[in-house]
Short mmCIF file of C-alpha atoms and ligand atoms in Angstrom, two decimals:
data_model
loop_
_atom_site.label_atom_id
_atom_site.label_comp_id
_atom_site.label_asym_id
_atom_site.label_seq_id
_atom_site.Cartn_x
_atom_site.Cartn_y
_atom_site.Cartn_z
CA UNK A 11 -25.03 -9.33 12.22
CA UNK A 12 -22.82 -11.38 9.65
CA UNK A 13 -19.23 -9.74 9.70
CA UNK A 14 -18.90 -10.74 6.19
CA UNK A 15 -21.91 -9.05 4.86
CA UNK A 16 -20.12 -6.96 2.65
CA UNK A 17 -18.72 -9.52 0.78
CA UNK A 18 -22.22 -9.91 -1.08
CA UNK A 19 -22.76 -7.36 -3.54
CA UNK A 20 -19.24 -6.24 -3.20
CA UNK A 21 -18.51 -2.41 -3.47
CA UNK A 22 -15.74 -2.35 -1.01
CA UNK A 23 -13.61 -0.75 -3.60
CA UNK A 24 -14.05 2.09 -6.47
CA UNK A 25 -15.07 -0.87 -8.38
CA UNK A 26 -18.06 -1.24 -7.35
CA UNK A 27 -18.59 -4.85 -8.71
CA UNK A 28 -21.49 -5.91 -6.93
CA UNK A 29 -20.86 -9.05 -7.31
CA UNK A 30 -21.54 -11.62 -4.53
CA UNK A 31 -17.86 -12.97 -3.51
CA UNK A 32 -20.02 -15.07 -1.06
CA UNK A 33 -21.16 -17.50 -3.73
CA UNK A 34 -17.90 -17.65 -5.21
CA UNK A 35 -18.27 -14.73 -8.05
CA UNK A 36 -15.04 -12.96 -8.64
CA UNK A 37 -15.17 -9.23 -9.11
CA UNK A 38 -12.15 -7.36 -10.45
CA UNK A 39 -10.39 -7.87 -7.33
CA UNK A 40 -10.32 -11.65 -8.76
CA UNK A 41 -10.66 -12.71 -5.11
CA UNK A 42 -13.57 -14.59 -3.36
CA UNK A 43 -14.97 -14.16 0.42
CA UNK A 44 -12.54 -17.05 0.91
CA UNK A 45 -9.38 -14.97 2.42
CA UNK A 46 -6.28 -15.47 1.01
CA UNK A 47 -2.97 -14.26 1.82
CA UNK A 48 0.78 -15.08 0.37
CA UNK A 49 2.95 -13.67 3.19
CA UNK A 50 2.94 -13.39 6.81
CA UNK A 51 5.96 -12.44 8.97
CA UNK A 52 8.40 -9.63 9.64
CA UNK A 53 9.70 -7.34 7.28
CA UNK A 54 12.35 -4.96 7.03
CA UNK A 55 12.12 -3.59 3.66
CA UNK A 56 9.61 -0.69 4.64
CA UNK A 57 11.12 2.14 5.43
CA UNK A 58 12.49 2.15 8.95
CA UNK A 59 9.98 4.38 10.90
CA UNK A 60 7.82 0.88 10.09
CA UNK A 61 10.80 -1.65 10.58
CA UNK A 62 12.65 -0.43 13.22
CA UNK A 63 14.73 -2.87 14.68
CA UNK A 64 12.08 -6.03 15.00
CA UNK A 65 10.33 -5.37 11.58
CA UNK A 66 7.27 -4.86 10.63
CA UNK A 67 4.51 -7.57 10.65
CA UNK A 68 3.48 -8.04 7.22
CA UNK A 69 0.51 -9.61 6.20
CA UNK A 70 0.34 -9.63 2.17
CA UNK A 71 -3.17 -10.40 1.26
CA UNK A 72 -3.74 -12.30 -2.16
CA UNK A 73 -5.04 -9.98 -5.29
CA UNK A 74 -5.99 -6.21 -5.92
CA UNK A 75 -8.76 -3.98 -6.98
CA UNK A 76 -6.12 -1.47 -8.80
CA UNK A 77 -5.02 -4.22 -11.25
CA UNK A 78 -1.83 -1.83 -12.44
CA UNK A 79 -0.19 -3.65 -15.66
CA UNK A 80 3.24 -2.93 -13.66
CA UNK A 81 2.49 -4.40 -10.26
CA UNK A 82 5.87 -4.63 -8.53
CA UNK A 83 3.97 -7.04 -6.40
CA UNK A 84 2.70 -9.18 -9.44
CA UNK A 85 2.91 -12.35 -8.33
CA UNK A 86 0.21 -11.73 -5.98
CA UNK A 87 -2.00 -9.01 -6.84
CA UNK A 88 -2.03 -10.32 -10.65
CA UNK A 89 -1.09 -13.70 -10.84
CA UNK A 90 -2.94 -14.36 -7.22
CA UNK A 91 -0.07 -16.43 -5.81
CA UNK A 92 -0.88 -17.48 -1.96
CA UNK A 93 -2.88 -19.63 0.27
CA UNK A 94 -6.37 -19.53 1.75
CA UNK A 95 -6.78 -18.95 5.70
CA UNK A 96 -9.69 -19.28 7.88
CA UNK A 97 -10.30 -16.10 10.20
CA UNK A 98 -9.28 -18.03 13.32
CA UNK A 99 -5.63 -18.96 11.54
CA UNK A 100 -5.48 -15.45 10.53
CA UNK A 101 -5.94 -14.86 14.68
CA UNK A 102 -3.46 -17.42 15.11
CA UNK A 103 -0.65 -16.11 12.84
CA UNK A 104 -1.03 -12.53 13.45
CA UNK A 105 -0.42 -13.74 17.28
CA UNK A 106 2.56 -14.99 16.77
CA UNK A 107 3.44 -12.13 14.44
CA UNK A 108 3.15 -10.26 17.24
CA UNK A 109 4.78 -12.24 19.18
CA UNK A 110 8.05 -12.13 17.76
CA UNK A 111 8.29 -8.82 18.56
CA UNK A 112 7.14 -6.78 14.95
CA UNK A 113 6.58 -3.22 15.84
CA UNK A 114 3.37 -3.07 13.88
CA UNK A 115 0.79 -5.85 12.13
CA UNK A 116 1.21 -4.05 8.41
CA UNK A 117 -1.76 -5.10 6.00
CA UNK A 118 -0.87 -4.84 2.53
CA UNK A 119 -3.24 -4.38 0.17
CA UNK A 120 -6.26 -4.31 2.90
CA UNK A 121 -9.40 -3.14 0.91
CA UNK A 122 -10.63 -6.70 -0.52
CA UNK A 123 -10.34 -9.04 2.43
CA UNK A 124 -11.35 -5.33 4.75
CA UNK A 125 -14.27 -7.79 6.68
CA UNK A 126 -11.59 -10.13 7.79
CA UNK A 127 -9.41 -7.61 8.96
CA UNK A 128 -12.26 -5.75 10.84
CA UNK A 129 -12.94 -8.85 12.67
CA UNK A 130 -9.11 -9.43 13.12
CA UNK A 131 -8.37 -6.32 14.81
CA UNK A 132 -11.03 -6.59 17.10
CA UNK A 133 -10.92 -9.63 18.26
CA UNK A 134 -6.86 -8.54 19.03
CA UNK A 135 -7.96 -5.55 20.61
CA UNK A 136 -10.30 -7.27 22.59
CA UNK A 137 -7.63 -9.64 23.72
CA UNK A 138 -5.80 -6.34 25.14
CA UNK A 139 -3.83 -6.41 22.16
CA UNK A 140 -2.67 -2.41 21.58
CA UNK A 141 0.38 -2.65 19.04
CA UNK A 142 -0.09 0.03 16.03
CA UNK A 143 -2.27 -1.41 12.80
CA UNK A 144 -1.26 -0.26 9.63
CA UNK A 145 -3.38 0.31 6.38
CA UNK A 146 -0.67 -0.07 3.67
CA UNK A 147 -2.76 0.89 0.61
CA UNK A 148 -2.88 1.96 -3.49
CA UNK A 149 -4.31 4.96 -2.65
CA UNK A 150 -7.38 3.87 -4.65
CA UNK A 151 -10.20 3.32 -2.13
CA UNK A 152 -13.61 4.48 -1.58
CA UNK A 153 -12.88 8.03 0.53
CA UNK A 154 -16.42 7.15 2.83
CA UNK A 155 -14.62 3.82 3.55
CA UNK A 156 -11.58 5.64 5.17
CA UNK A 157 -13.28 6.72 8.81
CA UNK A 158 -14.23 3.23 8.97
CA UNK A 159 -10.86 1.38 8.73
CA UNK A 160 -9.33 4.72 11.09
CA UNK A 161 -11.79 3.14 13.54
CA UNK A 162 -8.99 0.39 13.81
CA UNK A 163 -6.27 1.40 11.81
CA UNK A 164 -3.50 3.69 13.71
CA UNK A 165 -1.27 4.44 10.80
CA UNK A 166 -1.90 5.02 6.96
CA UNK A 167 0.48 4.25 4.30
CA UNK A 168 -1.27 5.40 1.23
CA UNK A 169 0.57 5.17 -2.71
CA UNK A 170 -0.34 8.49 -4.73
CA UNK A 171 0.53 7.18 -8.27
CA UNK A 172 -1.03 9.08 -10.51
CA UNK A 173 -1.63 12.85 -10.68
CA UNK A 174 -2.85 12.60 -14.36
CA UNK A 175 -5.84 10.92 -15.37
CA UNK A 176 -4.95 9.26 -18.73
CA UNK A 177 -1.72 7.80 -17.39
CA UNK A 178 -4.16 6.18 -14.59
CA UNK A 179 -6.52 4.53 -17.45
CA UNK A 180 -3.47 2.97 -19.08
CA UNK A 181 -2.25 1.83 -16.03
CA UNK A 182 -4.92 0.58 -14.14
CA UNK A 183 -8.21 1.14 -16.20
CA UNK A 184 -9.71 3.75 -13.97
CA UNK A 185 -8.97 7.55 -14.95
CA UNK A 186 -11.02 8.60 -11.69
CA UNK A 187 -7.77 7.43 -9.81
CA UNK A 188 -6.07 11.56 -9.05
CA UNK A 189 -9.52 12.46 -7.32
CA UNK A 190 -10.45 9.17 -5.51
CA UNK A 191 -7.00 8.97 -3.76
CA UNK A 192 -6.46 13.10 -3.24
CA UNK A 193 -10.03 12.41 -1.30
CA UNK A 194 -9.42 9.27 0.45
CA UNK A 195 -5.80 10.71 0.96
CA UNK A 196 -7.56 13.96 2.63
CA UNK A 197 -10.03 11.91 4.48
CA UNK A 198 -6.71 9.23 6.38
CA UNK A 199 -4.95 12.68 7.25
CA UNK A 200 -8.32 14.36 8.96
CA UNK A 201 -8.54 10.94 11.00
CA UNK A 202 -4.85 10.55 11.95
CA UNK A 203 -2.81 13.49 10.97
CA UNK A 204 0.67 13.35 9.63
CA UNK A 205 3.00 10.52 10.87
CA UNK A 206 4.65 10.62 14.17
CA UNK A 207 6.71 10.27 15.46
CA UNK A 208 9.29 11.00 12.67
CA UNK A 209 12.52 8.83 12.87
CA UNK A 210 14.10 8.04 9.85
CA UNK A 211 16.40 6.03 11.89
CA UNK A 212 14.30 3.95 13.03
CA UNK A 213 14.81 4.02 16.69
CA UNK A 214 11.74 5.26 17.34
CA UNK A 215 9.34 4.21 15.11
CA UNK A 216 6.13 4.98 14.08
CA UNK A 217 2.84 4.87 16.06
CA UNK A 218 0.45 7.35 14.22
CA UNK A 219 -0.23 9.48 11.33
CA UNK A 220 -0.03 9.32 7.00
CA UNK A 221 2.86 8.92 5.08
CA UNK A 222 2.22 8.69 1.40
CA UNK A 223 4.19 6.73 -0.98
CA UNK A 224 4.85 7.28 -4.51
CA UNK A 225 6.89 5.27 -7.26
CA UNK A 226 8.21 7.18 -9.74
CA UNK A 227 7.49 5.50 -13.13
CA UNK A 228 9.97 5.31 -15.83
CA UNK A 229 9.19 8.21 -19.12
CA UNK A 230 6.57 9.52 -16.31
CA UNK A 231 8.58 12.21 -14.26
CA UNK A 232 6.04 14.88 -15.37
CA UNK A 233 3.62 12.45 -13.45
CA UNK A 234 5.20 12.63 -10.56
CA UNK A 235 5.85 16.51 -10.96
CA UNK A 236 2.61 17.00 -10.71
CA UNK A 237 2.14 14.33 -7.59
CA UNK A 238 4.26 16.35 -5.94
CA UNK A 239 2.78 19.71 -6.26
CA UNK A 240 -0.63 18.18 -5.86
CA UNK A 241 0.38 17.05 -2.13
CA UNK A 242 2.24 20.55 -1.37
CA UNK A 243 -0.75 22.18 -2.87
CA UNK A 244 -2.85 20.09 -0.99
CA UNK A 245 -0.88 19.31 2.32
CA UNK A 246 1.65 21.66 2.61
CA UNK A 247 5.35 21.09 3.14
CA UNK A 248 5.02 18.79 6.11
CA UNK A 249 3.00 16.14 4.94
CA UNK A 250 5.50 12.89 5.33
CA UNK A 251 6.61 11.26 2.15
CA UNK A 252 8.53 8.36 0.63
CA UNK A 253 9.37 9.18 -2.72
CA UNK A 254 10.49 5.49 -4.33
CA UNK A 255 12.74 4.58 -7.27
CA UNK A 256 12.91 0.84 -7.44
CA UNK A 257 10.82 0.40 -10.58
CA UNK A 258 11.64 -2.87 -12.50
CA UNK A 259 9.91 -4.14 -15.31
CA UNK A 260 7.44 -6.92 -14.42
CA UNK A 261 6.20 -9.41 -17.32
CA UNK A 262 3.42 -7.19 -17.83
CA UNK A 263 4.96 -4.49 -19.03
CA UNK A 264 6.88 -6.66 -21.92
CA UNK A 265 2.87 -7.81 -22.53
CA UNK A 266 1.81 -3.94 -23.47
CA UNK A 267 4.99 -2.78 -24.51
CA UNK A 268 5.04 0.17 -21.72
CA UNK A 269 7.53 1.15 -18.77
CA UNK A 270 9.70 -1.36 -19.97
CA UNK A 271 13.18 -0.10 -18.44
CA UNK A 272 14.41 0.78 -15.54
CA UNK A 273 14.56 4.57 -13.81
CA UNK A 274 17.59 7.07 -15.42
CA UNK A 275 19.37 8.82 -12.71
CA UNK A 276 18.43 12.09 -14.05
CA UNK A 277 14.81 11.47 -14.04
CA UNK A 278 15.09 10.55 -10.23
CA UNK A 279 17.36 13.69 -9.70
CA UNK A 280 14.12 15.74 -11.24
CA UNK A 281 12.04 14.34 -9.10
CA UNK A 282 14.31 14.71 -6.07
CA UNK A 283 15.18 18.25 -7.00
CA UNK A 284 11.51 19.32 -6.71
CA UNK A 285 11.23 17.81 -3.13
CA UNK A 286 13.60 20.16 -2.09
CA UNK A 287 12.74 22.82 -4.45
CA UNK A 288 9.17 22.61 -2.25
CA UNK A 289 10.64 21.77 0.71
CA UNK A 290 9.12 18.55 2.05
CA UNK A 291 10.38 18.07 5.11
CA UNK A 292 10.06 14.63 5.88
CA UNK A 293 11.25 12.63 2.85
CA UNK A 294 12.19 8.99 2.44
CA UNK A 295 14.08 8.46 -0.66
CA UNK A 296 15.79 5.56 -2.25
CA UNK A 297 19.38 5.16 -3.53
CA UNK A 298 19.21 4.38 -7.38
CA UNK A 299 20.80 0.97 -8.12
CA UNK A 300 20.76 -1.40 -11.24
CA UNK A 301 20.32 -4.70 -9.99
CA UNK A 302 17.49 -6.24 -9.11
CA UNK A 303 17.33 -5.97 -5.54
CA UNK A 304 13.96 -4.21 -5.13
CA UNK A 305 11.45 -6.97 -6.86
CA UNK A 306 10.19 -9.00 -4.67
CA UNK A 307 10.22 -12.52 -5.14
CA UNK A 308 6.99 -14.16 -3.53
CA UNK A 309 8.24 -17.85 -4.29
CA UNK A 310 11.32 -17.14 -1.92
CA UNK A 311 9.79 -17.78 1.47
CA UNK A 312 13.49 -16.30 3.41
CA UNK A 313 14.23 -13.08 1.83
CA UNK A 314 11.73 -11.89 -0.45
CA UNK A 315 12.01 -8.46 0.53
CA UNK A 316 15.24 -7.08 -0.55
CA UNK A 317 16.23 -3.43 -0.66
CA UNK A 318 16.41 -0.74 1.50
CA UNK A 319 15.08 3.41 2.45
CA UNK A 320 16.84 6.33 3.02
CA UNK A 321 15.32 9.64 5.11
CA UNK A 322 15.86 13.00 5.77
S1 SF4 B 425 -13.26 -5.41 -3.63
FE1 SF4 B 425 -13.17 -6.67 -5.53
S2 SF4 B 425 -15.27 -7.43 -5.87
FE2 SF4 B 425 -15.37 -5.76 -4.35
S3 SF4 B 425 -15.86 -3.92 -5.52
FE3 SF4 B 425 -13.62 -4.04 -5.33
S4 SF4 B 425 -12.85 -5.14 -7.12
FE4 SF4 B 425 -15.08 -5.48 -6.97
#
C-alpha cells in the first residue's frame, strides 16, 4: 500500500480540498506531497513540561490548513518559508534530533505532511526508538483523524482559539472552527487523558496526556471568556492549560486592519482572573512584556525562539 495515498484527493484536514497534492495541485494548505519543513532542532520556548532541560525537538513543517490572518508563525504557515526534505532526510534529522538529547520529537503543525510523519514514527519505533511524539496542533483537525495520529502520537498539544464562530470566519475563514476542535479536542483526551506528569518546572517533563493552548487575542477577551468556560464546562477543572499572551501584530493584520496592537494588561488580568475564578489547576501562563521577544523570527537560524512560560 502507498504510504502517501492520502495525499491524492486530499481531505486530511476540515478542508476537505480534494485536490491531488500528488500531481502538484495545492489545496488551501498551499503545500504539495513534496514535504517541506523550515525548522528542525531543539527548542526551549515551549513551556517547560516540553523543554525540560535538553529541549524539545522541534520539527516546524512548512504551511497550514487554518490560514489565520494573524499567524504568529507567518513566515511559514503563510508566506511558506522552508526547505523540501525527502522522507529518508526527515529519518536522518529527526535521528540526530534525538540524538542530542531533546526530550520529545515535537511536530508543529502536523496535519498536512500527517503521511510523512506516519511513516516517520514508525520507521523510529521500529528502530527501538521509544522517546514521547508530540502532536502540536491548531486545534482545527478532522476529530475521526485523531485515534489515528494517538496510534503514534504520545502527547497532544492542541490551540483552542476560538469559542465564537464569527470571530473564527474572520480569522481563519471557517466558522465550524468551536465544534471541530471541542470534538477533536474530546476525541485527543479519550485517547491520552490529561497531561502527566505535571511539572511546571520542568524537571520532570512530560510523557503523556493533552494540554491545550490558547492565545488570547487583542479586543477578544470575551473570546477567550468563553474558551475558558467551554473547557471547564467541557473538561472540568483539571484539564491542563497554557493560557498565552504574546500576541504581536504580524503584517497581516496591518493588511485587514484587525488585532493590530498588542495585549493591555487588564485584558490579560480578565482572562487570568477567570482561571482562578474556575479553578484550573494546572495553568501555564505568560508574563506580559512589550518588546518583541515572543515573534519568532524564522530567518534567524540561532535563536528564533525567544520568550519564555510560567506554571502553577
Ligand atoms: S491538508 Fe491541505 S490540501 Fe489537504 S484538505 Fe487540508 S488544506 Fe486541503
Amino acid at each position: 500500500m502507498d504510504p502517501f495515498a492520502d495525499y491524492r484527493h486530499c481531505a486530511l484536514c476540515p478542508r476537505d480540498c480534494k485536490r491531488d497534492r500528488v500531481k502538484g495541485v495545492l489545496g488551501f494548505c498551499g503545500e504539495s506531497s513534496i514535504c517541506r519543513v523550515s525548522f528542525i532542532g531543539p527548542h526551549f520556548g515551549e513551556e517547560p513540561s516540553f523543554t525540560g532541560v535538553r529541549g524539545s525537538g522541534t520539527i516546524f513543517f512548512s504551511g497550514c490548513s487554518s490560514q489565520c490572518f494573524f499567524c504568529q508563525n507567518y513566515q511559514i504557515s503563510i508566506e511558506h518559508e522552508g526547505r523540501t526534505i525527502t522522507p529518508s532526510e526527515l529519518l536522518f534529522e529527526a535521528r540526530s534530533l534525538i540524538r542530542k538529547g531533546v526530550h520529545n520529537l515535537n511536530f508543529v503543525t502536523p496535519d498536512h505532511f500527517w503521511p510523512h510523519i506516519q511513516e516517520l514514527c514508525r520507521a523510529l519505533r521500529e528502530e527501538g526508538i521509544k522517546i514521547p511524539m508530540l502532536f502540536n496542533c491548531s486545534g482545527y483537525q478532522r476529530p475521526e483523524k485523531i485515534r489515528e495520529y494517538a496510534a503514534w502520537m504520545d502527547i497532544f498539544l492542541p490551540d483552542f482559539k476560538f469559542a465564537e464562530p464569527e470571530l473564527a470566519q474572520v480569522c481563519m475563514g471557517d466558522e465550524r472552527y468551536p465544534e471541530l476542535a471541542l470534538e477533536a479536542i474530546h476525541e485527543m483526551v479519550r485517547a491520552k487523558g490529561f497531561l502527566r506528569p505535571w511539572d511546571v518546572t520542568g524537571n520532570q517533563v512530560a510523557k503523556q496526556g493533552v494540554l491545550v493552548r490558547h492565545l488570547v487575542l487583542p479586543g477578544h477577551t470575551e473570546n477567550s471568556l468563553k474558551v475558558l468556560r467551554t473547557l471547564y464546562k467541557e473538561f472540568g477543572p483539571e484539564i491542563p492549560l497554557s493560557v498565552m499572551s504574546q500576541f504581536r501584530p504580524v503584517p497581516g493584520c496591518e493588511k485587514k486592519q484587525k488585532l493590530t496592537r498588542t495585549l493591555q494588561t487588564e485584558e490579560y488580568g480578565q482572562v487570568l482572573g477567570l482561571v482562578r475564578e474556575l479553578g484550573f489547576e494546572k495553568v501555564y501562563t505568560q508574563e506580559l512584556r512589550e518588546e518583541a521577544a515572543f515573534l519568532p523570527d524564522f530567518r534567524d537560524p540561532v535563536n528564533p525562539f525567544p520568550g519564555n512560560r510560567r506554571g502553577s
